[in-house]
mmCIF file of C-alpha atoms in Angstrom:
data_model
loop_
_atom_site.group_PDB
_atom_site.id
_atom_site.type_symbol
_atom_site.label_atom_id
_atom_site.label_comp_id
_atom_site.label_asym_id
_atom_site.label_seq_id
_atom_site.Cartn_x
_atom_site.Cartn_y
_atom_site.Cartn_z
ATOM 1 C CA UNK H 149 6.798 18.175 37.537
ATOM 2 C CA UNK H 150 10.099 20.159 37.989
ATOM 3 C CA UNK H 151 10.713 18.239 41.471
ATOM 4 C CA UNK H 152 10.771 14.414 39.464
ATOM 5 C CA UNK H 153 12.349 15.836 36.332
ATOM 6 C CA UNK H 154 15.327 16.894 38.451
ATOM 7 C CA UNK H 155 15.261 13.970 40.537
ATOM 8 C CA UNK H 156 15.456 11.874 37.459
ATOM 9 C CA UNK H 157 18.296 14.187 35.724
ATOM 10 C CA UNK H 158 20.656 13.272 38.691
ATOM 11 C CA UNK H 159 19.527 9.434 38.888
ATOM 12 C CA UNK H 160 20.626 9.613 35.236
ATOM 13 C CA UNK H 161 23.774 11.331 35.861
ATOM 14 C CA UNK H 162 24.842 8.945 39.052
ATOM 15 C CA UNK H 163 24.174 5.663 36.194
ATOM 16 C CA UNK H 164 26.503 6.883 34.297
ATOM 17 C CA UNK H 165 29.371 8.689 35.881
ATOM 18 C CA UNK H 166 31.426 5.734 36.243
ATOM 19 C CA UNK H 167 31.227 5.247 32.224
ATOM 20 C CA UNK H 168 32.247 8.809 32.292
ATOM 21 C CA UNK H 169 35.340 8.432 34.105
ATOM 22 C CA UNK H 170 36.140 5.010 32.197
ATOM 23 C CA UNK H 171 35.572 6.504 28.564
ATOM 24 C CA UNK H 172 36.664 9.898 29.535
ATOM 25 C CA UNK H 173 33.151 10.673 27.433
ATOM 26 C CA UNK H 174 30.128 12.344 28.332
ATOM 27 C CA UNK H 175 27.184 9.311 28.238
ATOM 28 C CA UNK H 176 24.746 12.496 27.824
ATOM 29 C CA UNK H 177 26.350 12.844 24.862
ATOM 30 C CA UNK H 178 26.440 9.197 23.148
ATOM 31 C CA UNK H 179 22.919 8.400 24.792
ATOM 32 C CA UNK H 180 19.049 9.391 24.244
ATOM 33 C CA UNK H 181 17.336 7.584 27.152
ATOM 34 C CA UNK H 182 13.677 6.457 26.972
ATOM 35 C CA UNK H 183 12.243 5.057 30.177
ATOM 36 C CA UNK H 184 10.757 2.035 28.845
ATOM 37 C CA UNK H 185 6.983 0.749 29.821
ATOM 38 C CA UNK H 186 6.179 -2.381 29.729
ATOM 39 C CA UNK H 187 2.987 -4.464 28.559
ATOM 40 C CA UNK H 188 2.499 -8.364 28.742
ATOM 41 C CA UNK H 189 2.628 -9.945 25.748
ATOM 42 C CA UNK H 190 -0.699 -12.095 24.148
ATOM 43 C CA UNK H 191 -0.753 -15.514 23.759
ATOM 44 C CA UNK H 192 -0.892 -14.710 19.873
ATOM 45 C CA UNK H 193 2.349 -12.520 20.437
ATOM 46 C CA UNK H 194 4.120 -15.326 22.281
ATOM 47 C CA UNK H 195 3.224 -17.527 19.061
ATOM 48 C CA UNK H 196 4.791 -14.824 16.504
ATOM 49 C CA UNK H 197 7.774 -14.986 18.800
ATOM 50 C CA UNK H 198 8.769 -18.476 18.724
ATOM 51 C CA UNK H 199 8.160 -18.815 15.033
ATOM 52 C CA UNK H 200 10.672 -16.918 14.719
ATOM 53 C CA UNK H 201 12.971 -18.841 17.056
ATOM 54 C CA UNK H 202 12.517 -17.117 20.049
ATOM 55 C CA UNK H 203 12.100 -19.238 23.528
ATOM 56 C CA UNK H 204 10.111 -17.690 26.598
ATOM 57 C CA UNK H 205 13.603 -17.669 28.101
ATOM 58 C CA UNK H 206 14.849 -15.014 25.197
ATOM 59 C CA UNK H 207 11.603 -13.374 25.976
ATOM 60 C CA UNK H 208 12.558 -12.699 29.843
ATOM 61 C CA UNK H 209 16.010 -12.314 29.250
ATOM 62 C CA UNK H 210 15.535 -9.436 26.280
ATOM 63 C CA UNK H 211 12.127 -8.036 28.059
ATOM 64 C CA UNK H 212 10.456 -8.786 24.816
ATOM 65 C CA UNK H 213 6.925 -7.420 25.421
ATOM 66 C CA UNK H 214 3.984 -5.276 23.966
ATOM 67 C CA UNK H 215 3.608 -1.849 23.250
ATOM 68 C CA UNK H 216 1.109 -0.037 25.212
ATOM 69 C CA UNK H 217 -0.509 2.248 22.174
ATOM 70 C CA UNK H 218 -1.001 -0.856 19.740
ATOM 71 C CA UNK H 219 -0.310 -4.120 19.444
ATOM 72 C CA UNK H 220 3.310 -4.409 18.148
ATOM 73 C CA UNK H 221 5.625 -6.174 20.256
ATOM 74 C CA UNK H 222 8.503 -4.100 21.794
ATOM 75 C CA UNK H 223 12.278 -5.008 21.624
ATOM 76 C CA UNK H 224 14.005 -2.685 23.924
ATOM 77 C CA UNK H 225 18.039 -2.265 24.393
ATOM 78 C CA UNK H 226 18.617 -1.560 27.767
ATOM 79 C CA UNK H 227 21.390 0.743 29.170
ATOM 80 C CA UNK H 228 20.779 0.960 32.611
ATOM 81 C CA UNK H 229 17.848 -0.069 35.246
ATOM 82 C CA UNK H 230 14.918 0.567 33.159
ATOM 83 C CA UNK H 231 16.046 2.820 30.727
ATOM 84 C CA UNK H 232 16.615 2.718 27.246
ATOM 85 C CA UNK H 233 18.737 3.951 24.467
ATOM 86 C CA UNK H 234 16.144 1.996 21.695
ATOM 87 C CA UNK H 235 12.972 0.817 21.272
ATOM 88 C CA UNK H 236 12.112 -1.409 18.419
ATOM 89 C CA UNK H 237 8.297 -2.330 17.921
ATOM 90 C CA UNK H 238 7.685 -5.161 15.409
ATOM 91 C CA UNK H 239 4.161 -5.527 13.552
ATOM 92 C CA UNK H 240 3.888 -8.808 14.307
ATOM 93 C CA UNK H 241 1.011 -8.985 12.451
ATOM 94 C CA UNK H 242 1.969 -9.174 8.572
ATOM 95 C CA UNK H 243 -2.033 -8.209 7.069
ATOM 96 C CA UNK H 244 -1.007 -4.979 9.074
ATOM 97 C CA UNK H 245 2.171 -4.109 7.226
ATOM 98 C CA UNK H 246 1.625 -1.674 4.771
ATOM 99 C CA UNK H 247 3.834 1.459 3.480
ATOM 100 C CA UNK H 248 2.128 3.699 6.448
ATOM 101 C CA UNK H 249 2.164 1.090 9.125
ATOM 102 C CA UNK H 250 6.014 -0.794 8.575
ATOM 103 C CA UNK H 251 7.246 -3.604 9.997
ATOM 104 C CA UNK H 252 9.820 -2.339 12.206
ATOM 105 C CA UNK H 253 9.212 1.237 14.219
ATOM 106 C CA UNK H 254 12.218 2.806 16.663
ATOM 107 C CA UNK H 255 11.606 4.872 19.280
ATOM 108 C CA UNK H 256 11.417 8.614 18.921
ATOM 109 C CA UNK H 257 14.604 10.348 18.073
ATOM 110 C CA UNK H 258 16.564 6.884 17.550
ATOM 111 C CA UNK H 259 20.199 7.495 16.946
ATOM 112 C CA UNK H 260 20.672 3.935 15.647
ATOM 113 C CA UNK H 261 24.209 4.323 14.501
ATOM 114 C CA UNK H 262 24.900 5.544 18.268
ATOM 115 C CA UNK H 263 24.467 1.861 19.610
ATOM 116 C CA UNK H 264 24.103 -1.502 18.925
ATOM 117 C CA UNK H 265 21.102 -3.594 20.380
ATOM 118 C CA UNK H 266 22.542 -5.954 23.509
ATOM 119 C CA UNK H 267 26.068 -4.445 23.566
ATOM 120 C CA UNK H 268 25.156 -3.635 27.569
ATOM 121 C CA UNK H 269 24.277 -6.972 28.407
ATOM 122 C CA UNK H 270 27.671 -8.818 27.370
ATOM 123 C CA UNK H 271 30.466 -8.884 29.817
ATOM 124 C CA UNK H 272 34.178 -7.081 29.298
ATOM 125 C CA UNK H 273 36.694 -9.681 27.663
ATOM 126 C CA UNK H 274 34.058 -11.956 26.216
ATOM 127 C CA UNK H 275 35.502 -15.353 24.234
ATOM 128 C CA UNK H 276 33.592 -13.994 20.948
ATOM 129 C CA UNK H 277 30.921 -11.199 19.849
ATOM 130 C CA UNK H 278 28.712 -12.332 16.988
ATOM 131 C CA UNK H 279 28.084 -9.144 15.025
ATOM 132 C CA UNK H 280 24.153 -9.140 13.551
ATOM 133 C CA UNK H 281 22.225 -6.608 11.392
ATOM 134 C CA UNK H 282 18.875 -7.324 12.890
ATOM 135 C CA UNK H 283 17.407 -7.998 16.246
ATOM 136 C CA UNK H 284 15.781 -11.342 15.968
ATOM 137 C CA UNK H 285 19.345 -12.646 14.481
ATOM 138 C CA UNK H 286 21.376 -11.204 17.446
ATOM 139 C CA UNK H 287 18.711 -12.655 19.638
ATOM 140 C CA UNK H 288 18.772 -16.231 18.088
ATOM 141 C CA UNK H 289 22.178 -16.192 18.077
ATOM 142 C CA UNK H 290 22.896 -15.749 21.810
ATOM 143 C CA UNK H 291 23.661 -13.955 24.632
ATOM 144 C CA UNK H 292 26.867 -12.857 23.157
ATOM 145 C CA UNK H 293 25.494 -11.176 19.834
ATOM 146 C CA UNK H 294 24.969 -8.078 19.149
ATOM 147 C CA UNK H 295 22.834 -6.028 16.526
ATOM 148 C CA UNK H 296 23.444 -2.848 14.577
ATOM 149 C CA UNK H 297 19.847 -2.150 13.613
ATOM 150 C CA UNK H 298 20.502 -2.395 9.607
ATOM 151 C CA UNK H 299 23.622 -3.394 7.526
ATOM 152 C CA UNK H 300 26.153 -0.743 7.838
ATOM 153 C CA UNK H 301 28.416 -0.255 11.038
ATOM 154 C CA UNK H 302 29.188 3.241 12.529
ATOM 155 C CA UNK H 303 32.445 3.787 13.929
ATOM 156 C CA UNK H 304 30.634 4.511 17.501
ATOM 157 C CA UNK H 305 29.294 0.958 17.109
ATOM 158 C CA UNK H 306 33.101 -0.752 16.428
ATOM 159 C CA UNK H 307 34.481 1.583 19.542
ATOM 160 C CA UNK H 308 31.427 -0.401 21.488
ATOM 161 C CA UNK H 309 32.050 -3.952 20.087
ATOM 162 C CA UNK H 310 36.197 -3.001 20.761
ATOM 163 C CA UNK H 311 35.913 -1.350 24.171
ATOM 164 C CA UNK H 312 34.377 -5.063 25.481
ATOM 165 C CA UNK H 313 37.841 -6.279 24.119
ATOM 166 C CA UNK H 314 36.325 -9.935 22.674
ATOM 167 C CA UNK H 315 38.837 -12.507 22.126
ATOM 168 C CA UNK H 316 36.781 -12.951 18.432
ATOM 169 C CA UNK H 317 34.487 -11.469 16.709
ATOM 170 C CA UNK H 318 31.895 -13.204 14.360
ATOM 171 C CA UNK H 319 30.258 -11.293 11.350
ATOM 172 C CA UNK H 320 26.874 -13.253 10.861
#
């Protein structure tokens, strides 16, 4: 309805106006936000996960879990609360890969080059930022890593690795 859609348009703009004043930027601008819905993962999902080195801590701490309309598992990159800026569904399932049904699927109108997965999660003036090109490295890797969803960087992703000012920064 009109009455929510507002209501949600000002929640949005209250998040961010603080990044606004900091970055003298408009976050409507550098931002699509996807509210994100969330799905428990199956005990076969789990299993995909940590063969692939990821602990039920990563799981909690990333909000690894399924996707409601199949049965991918969902990576989201949170901004703020429970929104958004990426969602990353994985075919877990590798008899389901084909050229029609890839292993990796973003979320609707995905600006990838716009941000980089975990940048919102690390702290200003970290000791080092690991750089990553894909999401299971950056989450391996640690809370400090980041991922730029494929193996080129955009200049909006350096002025997000540089505006955390990291004593270091790792290329993995």
């Amino acid at each position: 309805s009109g009455a929510k859609l507002r209501k949600l348009d000002n929640y949005f703009k209250k998040l961010f106006s603080e990044e606004e004043k900091q970055n003298g930027r408009k976050a409507e601008e550098q931002l699509t936000l996807i509210h994100f819905v969330y799905k428990p993962l199956t005990e076969q999902q789990i299993k995909a996960l940590n063969n692939r080195g990821i602990t039920s801590a990563d799981i909690k701490y990333y909000n690894i879990c399924g996707r409601a309309e199949d049965e991918r598992i969902q990576i989201p990159n949170f901004v703020k609360g429970c929104f958004t800026d990426v969602i990353c569904a994985w075919e877990w399932d590798k008899s389901k890969v084909t050229n029609k049904n890839p292993k990796y699927l973003n979320s609707e109108g995905t600006e990838k080059s716009k941000t980089l997965f975990n940048v919102y999660n690390i702290d200003n003036n970290p000791e080092q930022i690991i750089l990553c090109e894909g999401l299971f490295n950056a989450i391996t890797a640690g809370k400090n890593a980041v991922a730029s969803y494929g193996c080129s960087l955009s200049s909006r992703q350096c002025d997000l690795i540089l505006e955390k000012e990291p004593k270091s920064i790792l290329i993995a």
